[in-house]
CSV table of C-alpha atoms in Angstrom, one decimal:
chain,number,residue,atom,x,y,z
Z,8,MET,CA,-158.6,124.0,98.9
Z,9,ALA,CA,-156.0,126.3,97.0
Z,10,LEU,CA,-156.2,128.8,99.7
Z,11,TRP,CA,-155.8,126.0,102.7
Z,12,ARG,CA,-153.0,124.4,100.7
Z,13,GLY,CA,-151.3,127.2,99.3
Z,14,SER,CA,-151.1,128.8,103.4
Z,15,ALA,CA,-149.7,125.3,104.1
Z,16,TYR,CA,-147.0,125.3,101.7
Z,17,ALA,CA,-146.4,129.1,102.8
Z,18,GLY,CA,-146.1,127.8,106.4
Z,19,PHE,CA,-143.9,124.9,105.7
Z,20,LEU,CA,-141.5,126.1,103.0
Z,21,ALA,CA,-141.2,128.6,106.0
Z,22,LEU,CA,-138.6,126.9,107.2
Z,23,ALA,CA,-136.2,129.7,106.3
Z,24,VAL,CA,-138.1,132.0,107.6
Z,25,GLY,CA,-138.4,132.7,111.2
Z,26,CYS,CA,-142.3,133.5,112.2
Z,27,LEU,CA,-144.9,131.9,113.4
Z,28,PHE,CA,-147.5,130.4,111.0
Z,29,LEU,CA,-151.1,129.7,112.0
Z,30,LEU,CA,-153.1,126.8,109.5
Z,31,GLU,CA,-156.4,126.7,110.1
Z,32,PRO,CA,-157.3,123.9,112.7
Z,33,GLN,CA,-160.8,123.5,110.9
Z,34,LEU,CA,-161.6,122.7,107.2
Z,35,PRO,CA,-164.8,122.8,105.6
Z,36,SER,CA,-166.0,119.3,104.2
Z,37,SER,CA,-165.4,120.9,100.5
Z,38,ALA,CA,-162.1,121.8,101.0
Z,39,LEU,CA,-161.4,118.1,102.2
Z,40,ARG,CA,-163.4,116.7,99.5
Z,41,SER,CA,-161.1,119.1,97.2
Z,42,LEU,CA,-157.9,117.8,98.4
Z,43,TRP,CA,-158.8,114.6,98.5
Z,44,ASN,CA,-160.2,115.0,94.8
Z,45,SER,CA,-156.3,116.6,93.7
Z,46,LEU,CA,-154.7,113.1,95.3
Z,47,GLN,CA,-156.4,110.8,92.8
Z,48,LEU,CA,-154.4,109.7,90.0
Z,49,GLY,CA,-156.0,111.6,87.0
Z,50,PRO,CA,-155.8,111.0,83.2
Z,51,ALA,CA,-152.5,109.9,81.9
Z,52,PRO,CA,-150.1,113.0,81.5
Z,53,PRO,CA,-148.4,113.5,77.6
Z,54,GLY,CA,-145.4,111.0,77.6
Z,55,SER,CA,-146.6,108.7,80.1
Z,56,GLY,CA,-145.0,106.0,78.4
Z,57,SER,CA,-141.8,107.1,79.4
Z,58,PRO,CA,-140.1,106.2,82.3
Z,59,GLU,CA,-140.6,109.5,83.7
Z,60,GLY,CA,-144.0,109.7,82.8
Z,61,ARG,CA,-144.5,105.9,84.0
Z,62,LEU,CA,-142.8,107.4,87.6
Z,63,ALA,CA,-144.9,110.2,87.8
Z,64,ALA,CA,-148.2,108.5,87.6
Z,65,ALA,CA,-146.9,105.9,90.3
Z,66,TRP,CA,-146.0,109.0,92.8
Z,67,ASP,CA,-149.6,110.0,92.0
Z,68,ALA,CA,-151.0,106.7,92.9
Z,69,LEU,CA,-148.9,106.6,95.9
Z,70,ILE,CA,-149.1,110.1,97.9
Z,71,VAL,CA,-152.0,110.0,100.3
Z,72,ARG,CA,-152.4,112.1,102.8
Z,73,PRO,CA,-151.7,111.1,106.6
Z,74,ALA,CA,-154.5,109.9,109.0
Z,75,ARG,CA,-153.4,112.9,111.5
Z,76,ARG,CA,-152.3,116.0,109.9
Z,77,TRP,CA,-151.0,119.1,111.1
Z,78,ARG,CA,-153.1,121.5,112.2
Z,79,ARG,CA,-151.0,124.4,113.6
Z,80,VAL,CA,-147.0,124.9,112.6
Z,81,ALA,CA,-144.4,127.0,114.6
Z,82,VAL,CA,-141.4,128.0,112.1
Z,83,GLY,CA,-138.1,130.1,113.7
Z,84,VAL,CA,-135.6,131.3,114.0
Z,85,ASN,CA,-134.0,132.5,110.6
Z,86,ALA,CA,-135.9,135.3,108.9
Z,87,CYS,CA,-134.5,137.3,106.0
Z,88,VAL,CA,-135.1,139.1,102.7
Z,89,ASP,CA,-133.8,137.0,100.1
Z,90,VAL,CA,-132.4,139.0,96.9
Z,91,VAL,CA,-132.5,136.4,93.6
Z,92,LEU,CA,-130.5,137.4,90.6
Z,93,SER,CA,-127.9,136.1,88.1
Z,94,GLY,CA,-124.3,135.3,90.2
Z,95,VAL,CA,-122.3,135.7,86.8
Z,96,LYS,CA,-124.4,139.1,86.0
Z,97,LEU,CA,-123.4,140.9,89.1
Z,98,LEU,CA,-120.2,139.9,89.5
Z,99,GLN,CA,-119.7,141.4,86.2
Z,100,ALA,CA,-121.4,144.5,87.5
Z,101,LEU,CA,-119.2,144.1,90.2
Z,102,GLY,CA,-115.8,144.7,87.8
Z,103,LEU,CA,-115.1,141.3,88.4
Z,104,ASN,CA,-113.3,139.0,85.6
Z,105,PRO,CA,-113.4,135.2,85.9
Z,106,GLY,CA,-110.3,133.4,87.1
Z,107,ASN,CA,-109.8,130.6,89.6
Z,108,GLY,CA,-111.9,129.1,91.9
Z,109,GLU,CA,-111.2,129.2,96.0
Z,110,ASP,CA,-113.6,128.1,98.6
Z,111,HIS,CA,-113.6,130.4,101.5
Z,112,SER,CA,-115.3,129.4,104.6
Z,113,ILE,CA,-116.0,133.0,105.3
Z,114,LEU,CA,-115.7,135.9,102.5
Z,115,HIS,CA,-113.6,139.0,103.5
Z,116,SER,CA,-113.8,141.0,99.8
Z,117,ARG,CA,-115.2,141.3,96.3
Z,118,ASN,CA,-112.7,138.8,95.3
Z,119,ASP,CA,-113.2,136.4,97.9
Z,120,LEU,CA,-116.4,136.0,96.9
Z,121,LYS,CA,-115.5,135.8,93.2
Z,122,GLU,CA,-113.1,132.7,93.8
Z,123,ALA,CA,-115.7,130.7,95.9
Z,124,PHE,CA,-118.6,131.6,93.7
Z,125,ILE,CA,-116.6,130.0,90.7
Z,126,HIS,CA,-115.5,127.3,93.0
Z,127,PHE,CA,-119.2,126.0,93.6
Z,128,MET,CA,-120.7,127.0,90.1
Z,129,GLY,CA,-118.0,124.5,88.7
Z,130,LYS,CA,-119.1,121.7,90.7
Z,131,GLY,CA,-123.0,122.3,90.6
Z,132,ALA,CA,-123.4,122.7,94.0
Z,133,ALA,CA,-125.1,124.8,96.3
Z,134,ALA,CA,-123.1,127.1,99.4
Z,135,GLU,CA,-123.7,129.6,101.7
Z,136,ARG,CA,-120.9,132.0,103.2
Z,137,PHE,CA,-121.1,134.7,105.6
Z,138,PHE,CA,-119.1,138.1,104.4
Z,139,SER,CA,-117.2,139.4,107.1
Z,140,ASP,CA,-117.2,143.3,105.9
Z,141,GLU,CA,-120.3,145.1,106.6
Z,142,ASP,CA,-119.5,148.2,104.5
Z,143,THR,CA,-118.7,145.8,101.8
Z,144,PHE,CA,-121.6,143.7,101.7
Z,145,HIS,CA,-123.6,146.6,101.8
Z,146,ASP,CA,-122.3,148.0,98.9
Z,147,ILE,CA,-123.0,144.9,96.8
Z,148,ALA,CA,-126.5,144.5,98.4
Z,149,GLN,CA,-127.1,147.9,97.3
Z,150,ILE,CA,-126.0,146.9,93.5
Z,151,ALA,CA,-127.7,143.6,93.4
Z,152,SER,CA,-131.4,145.2,94.7
Z,153,ALA,CA,-131.0,147.5,91.7
Z,154,PHE,CA,-130.3,145.1,89.4
Z,155,PRO,CA,-132.8,144.7,86.7
Z,156,GLY,CA,-134.2,141.4,87.3
Z,157,ALA,CA,-133.6,141.0,90.4
Z,158,GLN,CA,-136.2,139.1,92.8
Z,159,VAL,CA,-137.3,139.8,96.6
Z,160,LEU,CA,-138.7,137.2,98.3
Z,161,LEU,CA,-139.7,135.6,101.6
Z,162,CYS,CA,-137.2,133.7,102.5
Z,163,GLY,CA,-137.2,135.5,113.4
Z,164,PRO,CA,-136.2,139.0,112.9
Z,165,VAL,CA,-138.4,140.6,111.1
Z,166,GLY,CA,-137.8,144.1,109.7
Z,167,PRO,CA,-140.3,146.2,107.7
Z,168,LYS,CA,-139.8,144.9,104.4
Z,169,LEU,CA,-140.0,141.4,105.3
Z,170,HIS,CA,-142.7,142.4,107.7
Z,171,GLU,CA,-144.9,143.6,104.1
Z,172,LEU,CA,-144.1,140.6,102.7
Z,173,LEU,CA,-145.7,138.4,105.0
Z,174,ASP,CA,-149.0,136.5,104.6
Z,175,ASP,CA,-152.1,137.5,106.3
Z,176,ASN,CA,-152.0,133.8,107.6
Z,177,VAL,CA,-148.7,134.4,108.8
Z,178,PHE,CA,-148.5,135.6,113.2
Z,179,VAL,CA,-145.5,137.2,113.9
Z,180,PRO,CA,-144.9,138.0,117.6
Z,181,PRO,CA,-144.3,141.8,118.5
Z,182,GLU,CA,-141.2,141.1,120.1
Z,183,SER,CA,-139.3,139.9,116.7
Z,184,LEU,CA,-140.0,142.9,115.1
Z,185,GLN,CA,-136.9,145.2,114.3
Z,186,GLU,CA,-135.9,148.4,112.7
Z,187,VAL,CA,-133.7,147.0,109.3
Z,188,ASP,CA,-134.1,143.9,108.1
Z,189,GLU,CA,-131.3,141.1,107.2
Z,190,PHE,CA,-131.0,140.8,103.2
Z,191,HIS,CA,-129.6,137.7,102.2
Z,192,LEU,CA,-128.1,137.9,98.5
Z,193,ILE,CA,-128.9,134.6,96.3
Z,194,LEU,CA,-126.5,134.3,92.9
Z,195,GLU,CA,-128.1,131.6,90.9
Z,196,TYR,CA,-127.1,130.0,87.8
Z,197,GLN,CA,-128.3,127.8,85.4
Z,198,ALA,CA,-126.9,124.1,83.7
Z,199,GLY,CA,-124.5,124.7,81.3
Z,200,GLU,CA,-124.0,128.5,82.1
Z,201,GLU,CA,-120.4,129.7,80.8
Z,202,TRP,CA,-118.1,132.8,82.4
Z,203,GLY,CA,-114.8,132.4,80.9
Z,204,GLN,CA,-113.4,128.9,80.6
Z,205,LEU,CA,-116.0,128.0,83.8
Z,206,LYS,CA,-119.1,125.7,83.2
Z,207,ALA,CA,-122.1,124.7,85.9
Z,208,PRO,CA,-122.6,121.2,85.3
Z,209,HIS,CA,-126.0,122.0,87.3
Z,210,ALA,CA,-128.4,124.9,88.2
Z,211,ASN,CA,-127.7,126.1,91.6
Z,212,ARG,CA,-127.4,129.2,93.8
Z,213,PHE,CA,-124.5,130.8,96.1
Z,214,ILE,CA,-126.0,132.6,99.3
Z,215,PHE,CA,-124.0,135.1,101.3
Z,216,SER,CA,-124.9,137.6,103.7
Z,217,HIS,CA,-123.7,140.0,106.9
Z,218,ASP,CA,-126.5,138.9,109.2
Z,219,LEU,CA,-125.6,139.4,112.8
Z,220,SER,CA,-129.2,139.1,114.0
Z,221,ASN,CA,-129.9,135.5,112.7
Z,222,GLY,CA,-126.3,134.9,113.6
Z,223,ALA,CA,-127.1,135.3,116.8
Z,224,MET,CA,-129.9,133.8,117.0
Z,225,ASN,CA,-131.3,137.2,118.6
Z,226,MET,CA,-135.0,135.8,118.6
Z,227,LEU,CA,-134.8,131.5,119.8
Z,228,GLU,CA,-135.9,132.9,123.0
Z,229,VAL,CA,-138.7,135.2,121.8
Z,230,PHE,CA,-139.7,132.2,119.5
Z,231,VAL,CA,-140.0,129.1,122.4
Z,232,SER,CA,-141.6,131.9,124.2
Z,233,SER,CA,-144.4,132.4,122.4
Z,234,LEU,CA,-145.1,128.6,121.9
Z,235,GLU,CA,-146.9,128.0,124.8
Z,236,LYS,CA,-149.9,130.7,123.8
Z,237,PHE,CA,-149.6,129.2,119.9
Z,238,GLN,CA,-149.9,125.6,121.0
Z,239,PRO,CA,-148.3,123.9,117.6
Z,240,ASP,CA,-148.6,120.2,116.6
Z,241,LEU,CA,-145.0,121.1,115.0
Z,242,VAL,CA,-141.8,122.9,115.8
Z,243,VAL,CA,-139.5,123.8,112.7
Z,244,LEU,CA,-136.4,125.2,113.3
Z,245,SER,CA,-133.4,126.7,110.9
Z,246,GLY,CA,-130.6,129.1,111.5
Z,247,LEU,CA,-128.1,127.2,113.4
Z,248,HIS,CA,-125.6,127.5,110.3
Z,249,MET,CA,-125.6,131.3,110.6
Z,250,MET,CA,-123.7,131.4,113.5
Z,251,GLU,CA,-120.7,130.9,111.8
Z,252,GLY,CA,-120.2,134.4,111.2
Z,253,GLN,CA,-120.1,134.8,115.1
Z,254,SER,CA,-116.9,134.0,117.9
Z,255,LYS,CA,-116.3,130.8,119.1
Z,256,GLU,CA,-117.2,132.4,122.7
Z,257,LEU,CA,-120.6,133.3,121.4
Z,258,GLN,CA,-121.2,130.2,119.3
Z,259,ARG,CA,-120.5,127.9,122.5
Z,260,LYS,CA,-122.7,129.8,124.3
Z,261,ARG,CA,-125.9,130.4,122.5
Z,262,LEU,CA,-125.5,126.5,121.5
Z,263,LEU,CA,-126.1,125.5,125.0
Z,264,GLU,CA,-128.9,127.9,125.1
Z,265,VAL,CA,-130.5,126.1,121.9
Z,266,VAL,CA,-130.5,123.4,123.7
Z,267,THR,CA,-132.1,124.5,126.8
Z,268,SER,CA,-134.7,126.1,124.7
Z,269,ILE,CA,-135.4,123.1,123.0
Z,270,SER,CA,-135.6,121.5,125.9
Z,271,ASP,CA,-138.5,123.6,126.9
Z,272,ILE,CA,-140.8,123.1,123.9
Z,273,PRO,CA,-143.5,121.4,125.4
Z,274,VAL,CA,-143.4,117.2,125.5
Z,275,GLY,CA,-145.2,115.4,122.6
Z,276,ILE,CA,-144.4,118.2,120.0
Z,277,PRO,CA,-142.1,116.9,117.5
Z,278,VAL,CA,-139.3,119.3,116.7
Z,279,HIS,CA,-137.7,119.3,112.7
Z,280,LEU,CA,-134.2,121.0,112.1
Z,281,GLU,CA,-133.0,121.9,108.7
Z,282,LEU,CA,-129.7,122.0,108.3
Z,283,ALA,CA,-127.7,124.0,105.8
Z,284,SER,CA,-124.3,124.5,104.4
Z,285,MET,CA,-121.5,124.8,106.8
Z,286,THR,CA,-117.9,125.1,106.9
Z,287,ASN,CA,-116.9,125.2,111.1
Z,288,ARG,CA,-116.4,121.4,112.0
Z,289,GLU,CA,-115.8,122.5,115.2
Z,290,LEU,CA,-119.6,124.4,115.2
Z,291,MET,CA,-121.0,120.8,113.6
Z,292,SER,CA,-119.5,118.8,115.9
Z,293,SER,CA,-120.8,120.8,119.0
Z,294,ILE,CA,-124.6,120.4,117.0
Z,295,VAL,CA,-123.9,116.9,116.9
Z,296,HIS,CA,-123.0,116.4,120.4
Z,297,GLN,CA,-124.0,119.2,122.6
Z,298,GLN,CA,-127.5,117.3,122.7
Z,299,VAL,CA,-128.8,119.0,119.8
Z,300,PHE,CA,-129.5,116.6,117.4
Z,301,PRO,CA,-131.2,114.5,120.8
Z,302,ALA,CA,-133.0,117.6,121.4
Z,303,VAL,CA,-134.8,117.0,117.8
Z,304,THR,CA,-136.9,114.7,116.8
Z,305,SER,CA,-136.6,115.0,112.3
Z,306,LEU,CA,-133.7,116.7,110.2
Z,307,GLY,CA,-133.7,117.3,106.9
Z,308,LEU,CA,-130.1,118.3,105.0
Z,309,ASN,CA,-128.5,117.2,101.7
Z,310,GLU,CA,-125.4,115.8,100.1
Z,311,GLN,CA,-122.8,118.4,101.1
Z,312,GLU,CA,-124.2,118.7,104.5
Z,313,LEU,CA,-124.6,115.2,105.4
Z,314,LEU,CA,-120.6,114.5,104.4
Z,315,PHE,CA,-119.6,117.5,106.4
Z,316,LEU,CA,-121.2,116.2,109.4
Z,317,SER,CA,-119.8,112.8,109.3
Z,318,GLN,CA,-116.4,114.5,108.7
Z,319,SER,CA,-117.1,116.8,111.4
Z,320,ALA,CA,-118.3,114.0,113.8
Z,321,SER,CA,-115.4,111.1,112.9
Z,322,GLY,CA,-118.4,109.1,111.3
Z,323,PRO,CA,-118.6,106.1,108.3
Z,324,HIS,CA,-117.3,107.3,105.4
Z,325,SER,CA,-115.2,110.5,106.6
Z,326,SER,CA,-112.5,110.1,104.9
Z,327,LEU,CA,-114.0,111.2,101.7
Z,328,SER,CA,-113.2,114.4,101.1
Z,329,SER,CA,-116.0,115.1,98.3
Z,330,TRP,CA,-118.9,113.5,96.7
Z,331,ASN,CA,-117.8,112.5,92.8
Z,332,GLY,CA,-120.8,113.0,90.8
Z,333,VAL,CA,-124.0,111.4,92.0
Z,334,PRO,CA,-123.9,110.6,95.7
Z,335,ASP,CA,-123.7,107.2,96.4
Z,336,VAL,CA,-126.6,105.7,97.5
Z,337,GLY,CA,-125.3,103.0,99.8
Z,338,ILE,CA,-122.6,105.3,101.1
Z,339,VAL,CA,-125.5,108.3,102.0
Z,340,SER,CA,-127.3,105.1,103.8
Z,341,ASP,CA,-124.6,103.9,105.6
Z,342,ILE,CA,-124.2,108.1,107.4
Z,343,LEU,CA,-127.6,108.2,107.7
Z,344,PHE,CA,-127.4,104.6,109.3
Z,345,TRP,CA,-125.0,105.7,111.9
Z,346,ILE,CA,-126.5,109.2,112.8
Z,347,LEU,CA,-129.7,107.1,113.9
Z,348,LYS,CA,-128.0,104.6,115.7
Z,349,GLU,CA,-125.7,107.1,117.7
Z,350,HIS,CA,-127.5,109.8,118.1
Z,351,GLY,CA,-131.3,108.6,117.4
Z,352,LYS,CA,-133.8,107.4,120.0
Z,353,SER,CA,-132.9,104.0,121.8
Z,354,GLU,CA,-134.2,101.8,124.6
Z,355,SER,CA,-130.7,102.9,126.1
Z,356,ARG,CA,-130.4,106.7,125.0
Z,357,ALA,CA,-132.4,109.8,125.8
Z,358,SER,CA,-132.9,111.0,122.5
Z,359,ASP,CA,-136.0,112.0,120.4
Z,360,LEU,CA,-134.0,111.7,117.0
Z,361,THR,CA,-136.2,109.1,114.9
Z,362,ARG,CA,-136.2,110.9,111.0
Z,363,ILE,CA,-133.8,111.6,108.9
Z,364,HIS,CA,-135.1,113.4,105.0
Z,365,PHE,CA,-132.1,112.9,103.0
Z,366,HIS,CA,-132.2,115.1,99.5
Z,367,THR,CA,-130.2,115.4,96.5
Z,368,LEU,CA,-130.5,116.5,92.7
Z,369,VAL,CA,-131.5,113.3,91.5
Z,370,TYR,CA,-132.5,111.2,94.7
Z,371,HIS,CA,-134.7,111.3,98.2
Z,372,ILE,CA,-134.1,109.1,101.1
Z,373,LEU,CA,-136.3,109.1,104.7
Z,374,ALA,CA,-134.5,107.3,107.1
Z,375,THR,CA,-136.8,106.3,110.4
Z,376,VAL,CA,-136.3,104.2,113.3
Z,377,ASP,CA,-139.0,101.8,113.4
Z,378,GLY,CA,-142.3,102.4,115.4
Z,379,HIS,CA,-142.4,106.5,115.3
Z,380,TRP,CA,-143.8,107.7,112.0
Z,381,ALA,CA,-146.1,106.5,109.1
Z,382,ASN,CA,-146.9,107.6,105.5
Z,383,GLN,CA,-143.3,107.7,104.8
Z,384,LEU,CA,-143.8,105.8,101.4
Z,385,ALA,CA,-146.2,108.9,100.8
Z,386,ALA,CA,-143.9,111.5,102.5
Z,387,VAL,CA,-140.6,110.6,100.4
Z,388,ALA,CA,-142.7,110.4,97.4
Z,389,ALA,CA,-144.5,114.0,98.0
Z,390,GLY,CA,-140.5,115.4,98.6
Z,391,ALA,CA,-139.6,114.4,95.7
Z,392,ARG,CA,-142.4,115.6,93.5
Z,393,VAL,CA,-142.2,119.1,94.6
Z,394,ALA,CA,-138.6,119.1,93.6
Z,395,GLY,CA,-139.5,118.6,89.9
Z,396,THR,CA,-142.6,121.0,90.2
Z,397,GLN,CA,-141.3,123.8,92.1
Z,398,ALA,CA,-137.5,123.8,89.6
Z,399,CYS,CA,-139.4,123.7,86.4
Z,400,ALA,CA,-142.3,126.0,88.2
Z,401,THR,CA,-145.3,124.1,87.0
Z,402,GLU,CA,-148.6,122.8,89.1
Z,403,THR,CA,-147.2,119.5,88.3
Z,404,ILE,CA,-144.6,117.2,86.6
Z,405,ASP,CA,-144.4,118.0,83.1
Z,406,THR,CA,-142.8,114.7,81.8
Z,407,SER,CA,-141.4,116.8,78.6
Z,408,ARG,CA,-139.2,119.4,81.0
Z,409,VAL,CA,-137.8,116.6,83.3
Z,410,SER,CA,-135.9,113.7,82.8
Z,411,LEU,CA,-134.8,110.7,85.7
Z,412,ARG,CA,-131.3,110.9,86.2
Z,413,ALA,CA,-131.0,108.8,89.6
Z,414,PRO,CA,-128.5,105.4,89.0
Z,415,HIS,CA,-130.5,102.6,87.5
Z,416,GLU,CA,-128.7,100.1,90.2
Z,417,PHE,CA,-127.1,100.7,93.6
Z,418,LEU,CA,-126.2,99.3,96.8
Z,419,THR,CA,-128.0,100.1,100.0
Z,420,SER,CA,-125.2,99.9,101.9
Z,421,HIS,CA,-121.4,99.0,101.9
Z,422,SER,CA,-120.7,97.3,105.3
Z,423,GLY,CA,-121.6,94.1,104.1
Z,424,ALA,CA,-125.4,94.4,105.1
Z,425,GLY,CA,-126.3,96.2,102.1
Z,426,SER,CA,-128.2,94.6,99.2
Z,427,ARG,CA,-128.6,95.4,95.4
Z,428,ILE,CA,-131.5,97.2,94.1
Z,429,ILE,CA,-132.4,97.5,90.5
Z,430,LEU,CA,-134.6,100.5,89.6
Z,431,ASN,CA,-138.0,100.2,88.6
Z,432,PRO,CA,-140.1,103.4,87.3
Z,433,ASP,CA,-143.1,101.4,87.9
Z,434,GLN,CA,-142.6,101.2,91.4
Z,435,PRO,CA,-140.2,104.2,92.4
Z,436,VAL,CA,-140.1,104.2,96.1
Z,437,VAL,CA,-137.6,101.5,97.2
Z,438,GLU,CA,-138.1,99.9,101.3
Z,439,TRP,CA,-135.3,98.6,102.9
Z,440,HIS,CA,-134.8,97.7,106.6
Z,441,ARG,CA,-131.3,97.6,109.1
Z,442,GLU,CA,-131.1,97.0,112.8
Z,443,GLY,CA,-134.7,98.6,113.6
Z,444,VAL,CA,-134.1,101.3,110.9
Z,445,ALA,CA,-137.0,101.9,108.0
Z,446,PHE,CA,-135.3,103.2,104.7
Z,447,HIS,CA,-137.6,104.7,101.8
Z,448,PHE,CA,-135.5,105.8,98.9
Z,449,THR,CA,-136.8,107.8,95.5
Z,450,PRO,CA,-135.2,109.2,92.3
Z,451,VAL,CA,-136.4,112.8,91.8
Z,452,LEU,CA,-137.5,113.9,88.2
Z,453,VAL,CA,-134.6,116.5,87.5
Z,454,CYS,CA,-135.8,119.8,85.9
Z,455,LYS,CA,-134.0,120.2,82.2
Z,456,ASP,CA,-133.8,123.5,82.6
Z,457,PRO,CA,-135.1,125.3,85.7
Z,458,ILE,CA,-136.5,128.2,86.6
Z,459,ARG,CA,-135.9,128.2,90.5
Z,460,THR,CA,-133.2,127.0,92.6
Z,461,VAL,CA,-133.2,128.8,95.6
Z,462,GLY,CA,-135.8,127.5,98.2
Z,463,LEU,CA,-136.2,123.6,96.6
Z,464,GLY,CA,-134.2,122.0,100.0
Z,465,ASP,CA,-136.9,123.9,102.1
Z,466,ALA,CA,-140.1,123.3,99.5
Z,467,ILE,CA,-138.6,118.9,99.6
Z,468,SER,CA,-138.5,118.7,103.6
Z,469,ALA,CA,-141.4,121.1,103.8
Z,470,GLU,CA,-143.5,118.4,101.7
Z,471,GLY,CA,-142.2,115.5,103.4
Z,472,LEU,CA,-143.0,117.0,106.8
Z,473,PHE,CA,-146.7,118.0,105.1
Z,474,TYR,CA,-147.5,114.2,104.3
Z,475,SER,CA,-145.6,112.8,107.6
Z,476,GLU,CA,-147.4,111.3,110.2
Z,477,VAL,CA,-145.9,111.2,113.7
Z,478,HIS,CA,-147.0,108.4,116.2
Z,479,SER,CA,-149.0,109.7,119.3
Z,480,HIS,CA,-146.5,108.9,121.8
Z,481,TYR,CA,-144.3,111.8,120.9
């Protein structure tokens, strides 16, 4: 079971990878029995009387595997080598001093990098930016790669280092191989970490790269052409945000080709699109309006991406400049409802979009169009549970290392259609409905002293997909 489950995680967690993952179609009965036993509610963990312990126990009882599981998953088209290290220590090694923060949509210099890092570290928010100066980026990357404590992780275009890191169960089409790797630098910081007058309210990470291969989505056609032979049950796409480093002309051209390529995916295969941090409103608006959303079945995104999407496409609450602390549940719910109502599947609209997995630090919401998905109660609970285990680097929830920070009481909408919810740790998944859209909400048990910040969004969306069941009419 451990090997099979590990392979499943490897494939699903490659939402940022760009490769094809083969999940064994047939499992021995012993593996199935072991998997089932692992999902049963075991002995009460330490601290089970606390809200955190009660919530974790309730999750374990709710999380059951779907009747129909994904057997083969194709994942593309964004692949790179991630170099993970302390952001503050790298900037200090570059001879940079703390100062004022400022967001930059594109980084042109070391000073831009410093200002953008300070801006997002001060908010405790995740972000990703393109670094335009190739020589300066590679100088920084060399320093980062040699930095003590730096970790290199698998995060498409597959260079020699990335190919070496791949699991044997991951199949890479020969056409995806290239002579050099694309490196992304992941600058992490911890909750309460200080640099000068700056103090991070939450642990998070800032990503930057000079990635031209993924930015041009060079492997898109190779990826899609491989699907006929691979015959996946599910396709997972990411990397559209990498286009921000390209010219507007290339962005428009490649976006149209993305839509065409997705349309070439055989009918009946669900397509999940994982979004990431963006600053180009025109590009985001094009992704929403130029048939990308209607072409995919499922979306994964966080609070920054959700608000930026609404701002770019004139959605509800788009006048809100940024979140003030914990994203308001009612506002999030309104935007999710708008996406599915305006761009999702309906009797009058030719769209495949029926599912959105929203995740933020303290809670998650799964929104689905009625009649298309099952087991979403388990899926949202599993996604939230893995956020706590991944961040704390533990196999199971350690109730002494996590805290319940979700709002105790909230409105499900601010449009007049909302109801007031009071959170109960013994019933951690709250469900409500609005005009043919179902919402499943659950808190997250936030790791007090996180070991990992990079890849949490991918792990969350992956786990949610792992436990999801799509109805056969797709």
